[in-house]
């Protein structure tokens, strides 16, 4: 699988105004091809999380251009971006960010159920299938509050894959896990990327995690430096 | 919609004790609403039964006939004062013909043609002055519920029979089945058999009132065609003014609503009803404020989850629906619980009809249970809109902490 997935040009993001203005992104340019497994590296405050948030359409840049799958992400309104995000982008957060009052399966199928207005049998089948692949066959109907950190993060990865998105954005997905769990999660990501061609952009501080990715993108002072 | 309902239910179940407390609060508010409805309604019914319960809601009678002005033929300016009179001709010559028209007017339950007059009840040396009312045999209880006041005999009026007040019968030493002579003010008399004796509890009626059949009254008062008045009972006694006006417009007859004779009572009942309305409104406002504050708290507590849902593709409208559904569920549960408790508690009261001295005249039938549930649910939904809108506006990036 190849071809352009997304492209950002001259991306600028500032927070605050006047003397308190903080320039987080200063004209950043980036292209991601379909099927990439990329690590996003950089020191704290370099703009990695802000870039992921903008790429995830959860925030708009101050200026610049952003196109994904040929669609303009800057001009789209909130409702259009919500639908686009649901269909094409998956998220994995550092602290898993699951819905605590729901089971593992309910969390996984949320992106589909919220679009279809109900939990269909096919969604449940798909959700179960991903959870099995994540090694959580005996945790399908467990409340997520009772899962370990590593298990929660695997549920989060499963949820990100539920709608078969073209892009999964992972912000420090192993940052809160022990080494064994981190390796397990990264192995799963690599497997999904290889088997299904899903593009992953993984923000990390961990050089060993970054080394498992085929491309390393380095952000510094609001721009790509490598 | 279904999925939003599921999420809403799960959120409520996740904070079971908080939800139970909230539902209890709403139920208490609904109970107060129902209690006030039953009490105010029962009190009004009790007062009405004790005051205008046996009155006609509308009376059709002859126009007052003011005396002619007798101007002396004198020079100069004359100051003339005319004293209005309540005296009536006591005769409605053609009114009976309008009965079908009047009965066809919406809200009219029953009409009763009557001949009224005075006379003497004579039994040997015993003589008592009486008010005589002639009514149609099948409508003895149409206006005054004589049937429920009968203490001896039956409330059946055939030609040649009379129903007497208890005090009057005692004074005349009369019992059911005995015969008495009734001499009307016209001088015509008739021998009548006592068919029943009633005790209304009103001294005047029990001491002086005699009911005869309309046919007997026609003979006694020499009114072969005419009647004295038509009394009307309505489905809604508060519609008396409008219905009387409509009867006047339709028939040209002089119709007097009961409110003209009991304006102060009406004002008191209206004030009482408004007080009840005010108290019920306070109960509803309390419910709305309670739900709104609980939902606001829930919205604040769930901000990160709202952010996650938005990031996963939940539209603002979905988030809105989740929180409004929570309010609706709380309102419905609280409403139904409060109504059920209200019914169980209020059913133990005997009701205004069987009220004991010192008791509360609560009428469970006027508890407005359905209205209480409906208004509470609507109120709860309205109370949730503001917190739900606030939830829907949550910025996902900020809420997740990205």
Coordinates of C-alpha atoms in Angstrom, one line a residue:
Chain A
X1 CA 0.0 0.0 0.0
X2 CA 1.4 3.4 -0.9
X3 CA 0.4 6.9 -1.8
X4 CA 0.0 10.1 0.1
X5 CA -2.0 9.9 3.3
X6 CA -1.6 13.4 4.6
X7 CA 0.4 16.6 4.2
X8 CA 0.8 19.6 6.3
X9 CA 2.5 22.8 5.1
X10 CA 3.7 25.8 7.0
X11 CA 1.9 24.7 10.1
X12 CA 1.9 27.4 12.8
X13 CA 0.3 27.1 16.2
X14 CA 0.5 29.7 18.9
X15 CA -1.2 29.9 22.3
X16 CA -2.0 33.0 24.2
X17 CA -1.7 36.6 23.0
X18 CA 0.6 39.6 23.5
X19 CA 3.5 39.0 25.9
X20 CA 2.2 35.6 26.9
X21 CA 2.2 34.3 23.3
X22 CA 3.8 30.8 23.0
X23 CA 4.9 29.7 19.6
X24 CA 4.5 25.9 19.6
X25 CA 4.7 25.1 15.9
X26 CA 6.7 27.4 13.7
X27 CA 6.0 26.6 10.0
X28 CA 6.1 22.8 10.2
X29 CA 5.9 20.7 7.1
X30 CA 5.2 17.0 7.0
X31 CA 4.1 14.3 4.6
X32 CA 2.9 10.8 5.6
X33 CA 2.5 8.0 3.2
X34 CA -0.1 5.3 3.5
X35 CA 1.3 2.3 5.5
X36 CA 4.0 4.1 7.3
X37 CA 5.1 3.2 10.8
X38 CA 6.7 6.4 12.1
X39 CA 8.0 7.5 15.4
X40 CA 7.7 11.2 16.4
X41 CA 10.6 12.2 18.5
X42 CA 11.6 15.3 20.3
X43 CA 12.1 16.8 23.7
X44 CA 9.3 17.9 26.0
X45 CA 7.7 21.1 24.7
X46 CA 8.9 20.6 21.2
X47 CA 5.3 20.4 19.9
X48 CA 4.8 16.7 19.4
X49 CA 1.5 16.5 21.2
X50 CA 0.2 19.7 19.6
X51 CA 1.1 18.3 16.1
X52 CA -0.7 15.0 16.9
X53 CA -3.7 16.9 18.2
X54 CA -3.9 19.0 15.0
X55 CA -3.4 15.9 12.8
X56 CA -6.2 14.2 14.8
X57 CA -8.5 17.2 13.9
X58 CA -9.0 17.8 17.6
X59 CA -7.5 21.3 17.3
X60 CA -7.0 23.7 14.4
X61 CA -3.7 25.4 13.7
X62 CA -3.2 29.1 13.8
X63 CA -2.2 29.0 10.2
X64 CA -1.0 26.6 7.6
X65 CA -2.5 23.9 5.4
X66 CA -3.5 20.4 6.3
X67 CA -4.9 17.9 3.8
X68 CA -5.7 14.2 4.6
X69 CA -6.9 11.8 1.9
X70 CA -7.3 14.8 -0.4
X71 CA -9.7 16.6 2.0
X72 CA -9.0 20.0 3.5
X73 CA -8.9 19.7 7.2
X74 CA -8.6 23.4 7.9
X75 CA -11.8 24.6 6.2
X76 CA -14.0 21.8 7.5
X77 CA -16.5 22.6 10.3
X78 CA -16.8 20.7 13.6
X79 CA -19.5 18.3 12.4
X80 CA -17.5 17.4 9.2
X81 CA -14.3 16.8 11.2
X82 CA -16.2 14.7 13.7
X83 CA -17.4 12.3 11.0
X84 CA -14.0 12.3 9.3
X85 CA -12.2 11.6 12.5
X86 CA -14.7 8.7 13.3
X87 CA -14.1 7.1 9.9
X88 CA -10.4 7.7 9.2
X89 CA -8.4 8.4 12.4
X90 CA -7.8 6.3 15.5
X91 CA -6.3 7.5 18.7
X92 CA -4.1 5.8 21.4
X93 CA -3.4 8.0 24.4
X94 CA -0.6 7.7 27.0
X95 CA -3.2 7.1 29.8
X96 CA -5.4 4.9 27.6
X97 CA -8.4 7.2 28.1
X98 CA -11.0 4.5 28.2
X99 CA -14.6 5.0 29.3
X100 CA -14.3 3.7 32.9
X101 CA -17.9 2.6 33.3
X102 CA -17.9 0.3 30.3
X103 CA -16.5 -3.2 29.5
X104 CA -13.5 -3.8 27.2
X105 CA -15.8 -4.7 24.3
X106 CA -18.1 -1.7 24.9
X107 CA -15.1 0.6 24.8
X108 CA -13.7 -1.0 21.6
X109 CA -17.0 -0.8 19.7
X110 CA -17.8 2.7 20.8
X111 CA -16.5 4.4 17.6
X112 CA -18.8 2.2 15.5
X113 CA -21.8 2.3 17.8
X114 CA -21.8 6.1 18.1
X115 CA -21.9 6.3 14.3
X116 CA -24.6 3.7 13.9
X117 CA -26.7 4.7 16.9
X118 CA -26.6 1.3 18.4
X119 CA -24.4 -1.7 19.2
X120 CA -24.9 -4.0 16.2
X121 CA -24.1 -7.7 16.2
X122 CA -21.5 -7.1 13.5
X123 CA -19.8 -4.4 15.6
X124 CA -19.7 -6.8 18.5
X125 CA -18.2 -9.5 16.3
X126 CA -15.5 -7.1 15.0
X127 CA -14.8 -5.8 18.4
X128 CA -14.4 -9.3 19.9
X129 CA -12.2 -10.3 17.0
X130 CA -9.8 -7.4 17.6
X131 CA -9.7 -8.0 21.3
X132 CA -8.9 -11.7 20.7
X133 CA -6.1 -10.5 18.4
X134 CA -4.9 -8.2 21.2
X135 CA -4.6 -11.3 23.5
X136 CA -7.6 -10.3 25.6
X137 CA -9.9 -13.2 24.8
X138 CA -10.8 -13.7 28.4
X139 CA -11.2 -10.0 29.1
X140 CA -13.9 -9.1 26.5
X141 CA -16.7 -8.5 28.9
X142 CA -14.5 -7.2 31.8
X143 CA -15.1 -3.7 33.1
X144 CA -12.0 -1.8 32.0
X145 CA -11.5 -0.6 35.6
X146 CA -10.5 -4.1 36.5
X147 CA -7.8 -4.5 33.8
X148 CA -4.1 -4.0 34.3
X149 CA -2.3 -1.0 32.7
X150 CA -1.0 -3.1 29.8
X151 CA -4.4 -4.6 29.2
X152 CA -6.1 -1.2 29.2
X153 CA -3.6 0.0 26.6
X154 CA -4.3 -3.0 24.4
X155 CA -8.0 -2.2 24.7
X156 CA -7.2 1.4 23.6
X157 CA -5.3 0.1 20.6
X158 CA -8.2 -2.2 19.7
X159 CA -10.6 0.8 20.0
X160 CA -8.3 2.8 17.7
X161 CA -8.5 0.0 15.1
X162 CA -12.3 -0.6 15.3
X163 CA -13.3 1.5 12.3
X164 CA -10.4 0.3 10.2
X165 CA -8.9 3.9 10.1
X166 CA -6.2 4.8 7.6
X167 CA -4.3 6.6 10.4
X168 CA -3.7 5.9 14.0
X169 CA -2.1 8.6 16.2
X170 CA -0.5 7.3 19.3
X171 CA 0.7 9.7 21.9
X172 CA 3.3 8.0 24.2
X173 CA 1.3 4.7 24.0
X174 CA 4.0 2.9 26.1
X175 CA 4.9 5.8 28.3
X176 CA 2.9 4.5 31.2
X177 CA 3.7 0.8 30.8
X178 CA 6.4 -1.5 32.1
X179 CA 9.0 -2.8 29.5
X180 CA 7.3 -6.1 28.9
X181 CA 3.9 -4.5 28.3
X182 CA 5.5 -1.8 26.2
X183 CA 7.1 -4.4 23.9
X184 CA 3.8 -6.3 23.7
X185 CA 1.9 -3.2 22.6
X186 CA 4.6 -2.2 20.1
X187 CA 4.6 -5.7 18.6
X188 CA 0.8 -5.5 18.2
X189 CA 1.1 -2.1 16.4
X190 CA 3.8 -3.4 14.1
X191 CA 1.7 -6.5 13.3
X192 CA -1.4 -4.4 12.5
X193 CA 0.7 -2.1 10.4
X194 CA 2.2 -5.0 8.5
X195 CA -1.0 -7.0 8.0
X196 CA -3.5 -4.2 7.4
X197 CA -1.4 -1.4 6.1
X198 CA -2.7 1.0 8.8
X199 CA -0.5 4.1 9.1
X200 CA 0.9 4.7 12.6
X201 CA 2.4 7.9 13.9
X202 CA 3.8 7.3 17.4
X203 CA 5.0 10.0 19.6
X204 CA 7.6 8.8 22.1
X205 CA 10.6 9.7 24.2
X206 CA 11.9 6.2 24.2
X207 CA 14.6 5.6 21.6
X208 CA 14.1 1.8 21.8
X209 CA 10.5 2.2 20.9
X210 CA 11.3 4.6 18.1
X211 CA 13.8 2.1 16.8
X212 CA 11.1 -0.4 16.2
X213 CA 9.5 2.1 13.7
X214 CA 10.7 2.3 10.1
X215 CA 10.8 6.1 10.1
X216 CA 11.8 8.6 12.8
X217 CA 10.5 12.1 12.6
X218 CA 12.2 14.5 14.9
X219 CA 10.6 17.8 16.0
X220 CA 12.5 20.6 17.6
X221 CA 11.5 24.1 18.3
X222 CA 8.3 23.8 16.4
X223 CA 9.8 22.4 13.2
X224 CA 10.9 19.1 11.8
X225 CA 14.6 18.7 12.4
X226 CA 15.1 15.2 11.1
Chain B
X1 CA -31.0 7.6 20.2
X2 CA -30.9 4.1 21.7
X3 CA -27.1 4.2 22.1
X4 CA -27.3 7.6 23.8
X5 CA -29.9 6.1 26.1
X6 CA -27.6 3.2 27.0
X7 CA -24.7 5.5 27.8
X8 CA -27.1 7.7 29.9
X9 CA -28.4 4.7 31.8
X10 CA -24.9 3.4 32.4
X11 CA -23.7 6.8 33.8
X12 CA -26.7 6.9 36.1
X13 CA -26.0 3.3 37.2
X14 CA -22.3 4.0 37.7
X15 CA -23.2 6.6 40.4
X16 CA -26.1 4.6 41.9
X17 CA -26.2 6.2 45.3
X18 CA -26.0 9.7 43.8
X19 CA -28.7 8.8 41.3
X20 CA -30.9 7.2 44.0
X21 CA -30.6 10.4 46.1
X22 CA -31.5 12.5 43.1
X23 CA -34.5 10.4 42.2
X24 CA -35.6 10.5 45.9
X25 CA -35.4 14.3 45.8
X26 CA -37.5 14.4 42.7
X27 CA -40.0 11.9 44.1
X28 CA -40.4 14.1 47.2
X29 CA -41.1 17.1 45.0
X30 CA -43.6 15.1 43.0
X31 CA -45.2 13.8 46.2
X32 CA -45.6 17.4 47.4
X33 CA -47.1 18.3 44.0
X34 CA -49.6 15.5 44.2
X35 CA -50.4 16.1 47.9
X36 CA -51.1 19.7 47.2
X37 CA -53.3 18.8 44.2
X38 CA -55.3 16.3 46.2
X39 CA -55.6 18.6 49.2
X40 CA -56.6 21.8 47.3
X41 CA -58.9 19.8 45.0
X42 CA -60.4 17.9 47.9
X43 CA -60.8 21.1 50.0
X44 CA -62.5 22.9 47.1
X45 CA -64.8 19.9 46.6
X46 CA -65.5 19.8 50.4
X47 CA -66.3 23.5 50.5
X48 CA -68.4 23.3 47.4
X49 CA -70.4 20.3 48.6
X50 CA -71.0 22.1 51.9
X51 CA -72.0 25.4 50.3
X52 CA -73.2 25.2 46.7
X53 CA -73.4 21.4 46.3
X54 CA -77.1 21.6 46.4
X55 CA -77.5 24.8 44.5
X56 CA -78.4 25.1 40.9
X57 CA -75.4 26.1 38.8
X58 CA -77.7 28.2 36.7
X59 CA -81.3 29.3 37.3
X60 CA -83.6 30.5 34.6
X61 CA -86.4 32.6 36.0
X62 CA -88.5 35.6 35.1
X63 CA -87.0 39.0 34.8
X64 CA -87.3 41.2 37.9
X65 CA -90.3 43.5 37.5
X66 CA -89.6 47.0 38.8
X67 CA -92.6 48.9 40.0
X68 CA -94.0 51.6 37.6
X69 CA -92.9 55.2 38.3
X70 CA -95.7 57.2 39.6
X71 CA -94.7 60.8 38.9
X72 CA -96.7 63.4 40.7
X73 CA -97.9 66.2 38.4
X74 CA -96.1 69.0 40.1
X75 CA -94.2 72.1 38.8
X76 CA -90.4 72.4 39.2
X77 CA -87.6 69.9 39.4
X78 CA -88.3 66.5 40.9
X79 CA -85.6 64.2 42.4
X80 CA -86.8 60.7 41.8
X81 CA -85.3 57.6 43.4
X82 CA -86.3 54.2 42.1
X83 CA -85.9 51.2 44.5
X84 CA -85.0 48.1 42.5
X85 CA -86.9 45.0 43.4
X86 CA -86.1 41.3 43.5
X87 CA -89.7 40.4 43.1
X88 CA -90.4 38.4 40.0
X89 CA -93.6 37.5 38.2
X90 CA -92.8 33.9 39.2
X91 CA -94.0 32.6 35.9
X92 CA -92.2 31.5 32.8
X93 CA -94.9 30.9 30.3
X94 CA -93.0 29.4 27.4
X95 CA -89.7 28.4 28.9
X96 CA -90.4 24.7 28.8
X97 CA -90.2 24.8 25.0
X98 CA -86.5 25.8 25.3
X99 CA -85.5 22.7 27.3
X100 CA -84.2 20.7 24.3
X101 CA -82.2 23.7 23.2
X102 CA -80.7 24.3 26.7
X103 CA -79.9 20.6 27.1
X104 CA -78.0 20.6 23.8
X105 CA -75.6 23.3 25.1
X106 CA -72.2 21.7 25.9
X107 CA -71.6 21.3 29.6
X108 CA -75.2 21.2 30.6
X109 CA -75.7 18.0 32.6
X110 CA -79.3 18.2 33.6
X111 CA -82.3 20.6 33.6
X112 CA -85.1 20.6 36.1
X113 CA -88.4 22.4 35.5
X114 CA -89.8 23.6 38.8
X115 CA -92.9 25.4 40.2
X116 CA -92.3 27.1 43.4
X117 CA -94.6 28.7 45.9
X118 CA -95.7 28.7 49.5
X119 CA -98.5 27.2 51.4
X120 CA -99.6 25.6 54.6
X121 CA -99.4 22.0 55.7
X122 CA -102.4 21.1 57.8
X123 CA -103.0 18.1 59.9
X124 CA -105.8 18.4 62.3
X125 CA -104.9 21.3 64.5
X126 CA -101.3 21.4 63.5
X127 CA -100.5 24.0 60.8
X128 CA -97.0 24.8 59.4
X129 CA -96.0 27.3 56.8
X130 CA -94.1 25.6 54.0
X131 CA -92.1 26.4 50.8
X132 CA -93.4 24.1 48.1
X133 CA -91.3 23.0 45.1
X134 CA -92.8 21.0 42.4
X135 CA -90.3 18.9 40.4
X136 CA -90.4 16.4 37.6
X137 CA -90.8 12.9 39.2
X138 CA -87.6 11.6 37.7
X139 CA -85.5 14.6 38.6
X140 CA -86.1 14.8 42.4
X141 CA -82.3 14.6 43.0
X142 CA -81.3 16.5 39.9
X143 CA -80.3 19.7 41.7
X144 CA -80.7 19.1 45.5
X145 CA -79.5 15.5 46.1
X146 CA -82.6 14.6 48.0
X147 CA -81.9 10.9 47.4
X148 CA -78.8 11.1 49.6
X149 CA -80.6 12.9 52.4
X150 CA -83.6 10.6 52.7
X151 CA -83.8 9.3 56.3
X152 CA -87.3 7.6 55.9
X153 CA -89.1 6.3 52.9
X154 CA -88.0 6.7 49.3
X155 CA -87.2 9.8 47.2
X156 CA -89.9 8.9 44.7
X157 CA -92.5 11.5 43.8
X158 CA -95.7 10.3 42.2
X159 CA -98.9 12.3 41.9
X160 CA -100.4 12.8 45.3
X161 CA -97.2 12.3 47.3
X162 CA -95.0 14.7 49.2
X163 CA -91.4 14.7 50.5
X164 CA -90.9 16.6 53.7
X165 CA -88.0 17.9 55.7
X166 CA -87.2 16.0 58.9
X167 CA -88.0 18.9 61.3
X168 CA -91.2 19.7 59.5
X169 CA -92.3 16.1 59.6
X170 CA -91.5 15.9 63.3
X171 CA -93.3 19.1 64.1
X172 CA -96.4 17.8 62.2
X173 CA -95.9 14.3 63.8
X174 CA -95.9 12.8 60.4
X175 CA -94.3 9.5 59.3
X176 CA -94.0 7.9 55.9
X177 CA -97.3 6.6 54.5
X178 CA -99.4 9.1 56.5
X179 CA -101.6 11.7 54.8
X180 CA -101.5 15.4 55.2
X181 CA -103.3 18.4 53.6
X182 CA -101.3 21.0 51.7
X183 CA -103.0 24.3 51.1
X184 CA -101.2 26.5 48.5
X185 CA -101.1 30.3 48.6
X186 CA -103.7 30.2 45.8
X187 CA -106.2 28.7 48.3
X188 CA -106.2 25.3 46.4
X189 CA -105.5 22.4 48.6
X190 CA -104.7 18.7 48.1
X191 CA -104.4 15.6 50.3
X192 CA -100.9 14.2 50.0
X193 CA -99.3 11.0 51.2
X194 CA -95.8 11.3 52.8
X195 CA -93.5 9.3 50.5
X196 CA -90.2 10.2 52.2
X197 CA -88.6 12.4 54.8
X198 CA -85.2 14.0 54.2
X199 CA -82.6 15.6 56.4
X200 CA -80.3 18.0 54.5
X201 CA -78.7 19.5 57.7
X202 CA -79.8 23.0 56.7
X203 CA -82.2 24.2 59.3
X204 CA -84.4 26.2 56.9
X205 CA -84.8 23.4 54.4
X206 CA -85.5 20.7 57.0
X207 CA -88.0 22.9 58.8
X208 CA -90.0 24.4 55.8
X209 CA -89.4 22.5 52.6
X210 CA -91.9 20.3 50.9
X211 CA -91.4 18.6 47.5
X212 CA -94.3 17.6 45.4
X213 CA -94.5 16.4 41.8
X214 CA -94.7 18.9 39.0
X215 CA -98.3 17.7 38.2
X216 CA -99.4 18.3 41.8
X217 CA -97.8 21.7 41.9
X218 CA -99.6 22.7 38.7
X219 CA -102.9 21.9 40.4
X220 CA -101.9 23.6 43.7
X221 CA -100.7 26.8 42.1
X222 CA -103.1 26.8 39.1
X223 CA -100.3 26.8 36.5
X224 CA -101.4 24.3 33.9
X225 CA -98.7 25.2 31.4
X226 CA -96.2 27.6 32.9
X227 CA -93.4 26.9 35.3
X228 CA -91.6 29.1 37.9
X229 CA -88.0 28.4 37.0
X230 CA -85.6 26.0 35.3
X231 CA -82.6 24.9 37.4
X232 CA -79.6 23.6 35.6
X233 CA -76.6 21.5 36.8
X234 CA -73.4 21.7 34.8
X235 CA -70.5 19.4 34.3
X236 CA -68.1 22.2 35.3
X237 CA -69.6 24.6 37.8
X238 CA -66.9 27.1 37.0
X239 CA -68.3 27.4 33.5
X240 CA -71.6 28.8 34.9
X241 CA -71.0 32.4 33.8
X242 CA -70.1 31.5 30.2
X243 CA -72.9 28.9 30.0
X244 CA -75.5 31.3 31.4
X245 CA -74.5 34.0 28.9
X246 CA -74.8 31.4 26.1
X247 CA -78.3 30.4 27.3
X248 CA -79.4 34.0 27.4
X249 CA -78.0 34.6 23.9
X250 CA -79.6 31.4 22.6
X251 CA -83.0 31.6 24.3
X252 CA -83.5 35.1 25.4
X253 CA -84.4 33.8 28.8
X254 CA -83.0 35.4 32.0
X255 CA -80.3 33.0 33.3
X256 CA -78.5 33.6 36.6
X257 CA -75.2 31.7 37.3
X258 CA -74.6 30.6 40.9
X259 CA -71.5 32.9 41.0
X260 CA -73.7 35.9 41.1
X261 CA -75.1 34.7 44.4
X262 CA -71.8 33.5 45.8
X263 CA -69.2 35.8 44.4
X264 CA -67.2 35.9 47.7
X265 CA -67.1 32.1 47.8
X266 CA -65.9 32.0 44.2
X267 CA -63.2 34.5 45.0
X268 CA -62.1 32.5 48.0
X269 CA -62.0 29.3 45.9
X270 CA -60.0 31.0 43.2
X271 CA -57.5 32.3 45.7
X272 CA -57.2 28.9 47.2
X273 CA -56.6 27.3 43.8
X274 CA -54.0 30.0 43.0
X275 CA -52.2 29.3 46.3
X276 CA -52.2 25.6 45.4
X277 CA -50.8 26.4 42.0
X278 CA -48.1 28.6 43.5
X279 CA -47.1 25.8 45.9
X280 CA -47.1 23.2 43.1
X281 CA -45.0 25.6 41.0
X282 CA -42.5 25.9 43.9
X283 CA -42.3 22.1 44.1
X284 CA -41.6 21.9 40.3
X285 CA -39.0 24.7 40.4
X286 CA -37.2 22.8 43.3
X287 CA -37.2 19.7 41.1
X288 CA -35.8 21.6 38.1
X289 CA -33.1 23.3 40.2
X290 CA -32.1 20.0 41.8
X291 CA -31.8 18.2 38.5
X292 CA -30.0 21.1 36.8
X293 CA -27.4 21.3 39.6
X294 CA -26.9 17.5 39.7
X295 CA -26.5 17.4 35.9
X296 CA -24.0 20.3 35.9
X297 CA -22.0 18.4 38.5
X298 CA -22.1 15.3 36.4
X299 CA -21.1 17.2 33.3
X300 CA -18.1 18.6 35.1
X301 CA -17.1 15.2 36.5
X302 CA -17.4 13.6 33.1
X303 CA -15.5 16.2 31.1
X304 CA -12.6 13.8 30.2
X305 CA -15.0 11.1 29.1
X306 CA -16.9 13.7 27.0
X307 CA -13.6 14.6 25.4
X308 CA -12.9 10.9 24.7
X309 CA -16.3 10.4 23.1
X310 CA -15.8 13.5 21.0
X311 CA -12.4 12.3 19.9
X312 CA -13.8 8.9 18.9
X313 CA -16.4 10.6 16.6
X314 CA -19.3 11.4 18.9
X315 CA -21.2 14.5 17.5
X316 CA -22.1 17.3 19.8
X317 CA -25.8 16.3 19.4
X318 CA -24.9 12.8 20.7
X319 CA -23.3 14.3 23.9
X320 CA -26.4 16.6 24.2
X321 CA -28.7 13.6 24.0
X322 CA -26.7 11.6 26.6
X323 CA -27.1 14.3 29.2
X324 CA -30.7 15.2 28.4
X325 CA -31.6 11.5 28.5
X326 CA -30.1 11.3 32.0
X327 CA -32.3 14.2 33.1
X328 CA -35.3 12.6 31.5
X329 CA -34.7 9.2 33.1
X330 CA -34.2 10.9 36.5
X331 CA -37.4 12.9 36.0
X332 CA -39.4 9.9 34.9
X333 CA -38.2 7.6 37.7
X334 CA -38.7 10.3 40.3
X335 CA -42.1 11.2 38.8
X336 CA -43.3 7.6 38.8
X337 CA -41.9 6.9 42.3
X338 CA -43.3 10.1 43.8
X339 CA -46.7 9.4 42.1
X340 CA -46.7 5.8 43.5
X341 CA -45.8 6.9 47.0
X342 CA -48.4 9.7 46.7
X343 CA -51.1 7.2 45.7
X344 CA -50.2 4.8 48.5
X345 CA -50.2 7.5 51.1
X346 CA -53.2 9.5 49.9
X347 CA -55.4 6.5 49.3
X348 CA -55.5 6.0 53.1
X349 CA -57.4 9.3 53.5
X350 CA -61.2 8.8 53.5
X351 CA -61.9 11.5 51.0
X352 CA -63.9 14.7 51.3
X353 CA -67.2 12.8 51.2
X354 CA -66.4 10.8 54.3
X355 CA -64.4 13.4 56.2
X356 CA -64.3 13.1 59.9
X357 CA -64.0 16.3 62.1
X358 CA -60.4 17.5 62.2
X359 CA -59.4 15.4 59.1
X360 CA -57.8 16.6 55.9
X361 CA -60.2 16.7 53.0
X362 CA -57.8 14.9 50.6
X363 CA -59.3 13.7 47.3
X364 CA -56.9 11.1 45.8
X365 CA -58.8 11.3 42.5
X366 CA -57.6 14.9 42.2
X367 CA -54.0 14.0 42.8
X368 CA -53.1 14.9 39.2
X369 CA -50.7 11.9 39.0
X370 CA -50.3 11.9 35.2
X371 CA -49.8 15.7 35.1
X372 CA -47.2 15.4 37.9
X373 CA -45.2 12.8 36.0
X374 CA -45.5 14.6 32.8
X375 CA -44.5 18.0 34.2
X376 CA -41.7 16.5 36.1
X377 CA -40.3 14.7 33.1
X378 CA -40.6 17.8 31.0
X379 CA -39.1 19.9 33.8
X380 CA -36.2 17.5 34.1
X381 CA -35.5 17.6 30.4
X382 CA -35.5 21.4 30.4
X383 CA -33.3 21.4 33.5
X384 CA -30.8 19.1 31.7
X385 CA -30.6 21.2 28.5
X386 CA -28.2 23.8 30.0
X387 CA -25.7 21.3 31.4
X388 CA -26.1 19.2 28.3
X389 CA -25.2 22.1 26.1
X390 CA -22.2 22.8 28.3
X391 CA -21.2 19.2 27.9
X392 CA -21.6 19.3 24.1
X393 CA -19.3 22.3 23.9
X394 CA -16.5 20.6 25.7
X395 CA -13.3 21.0 23.7
X396 CA -12.0 17.4 23.3
X397 CA -8.3 18.3 23.2
X398 CA -8.6 20.3 26.4
X399 CA -10.8 17.7 28.1
X400 CA -8.4 14.8 27.3
X401 CA -5.5 16.9 28.3
X402 CA -3.7 16.9 25.0

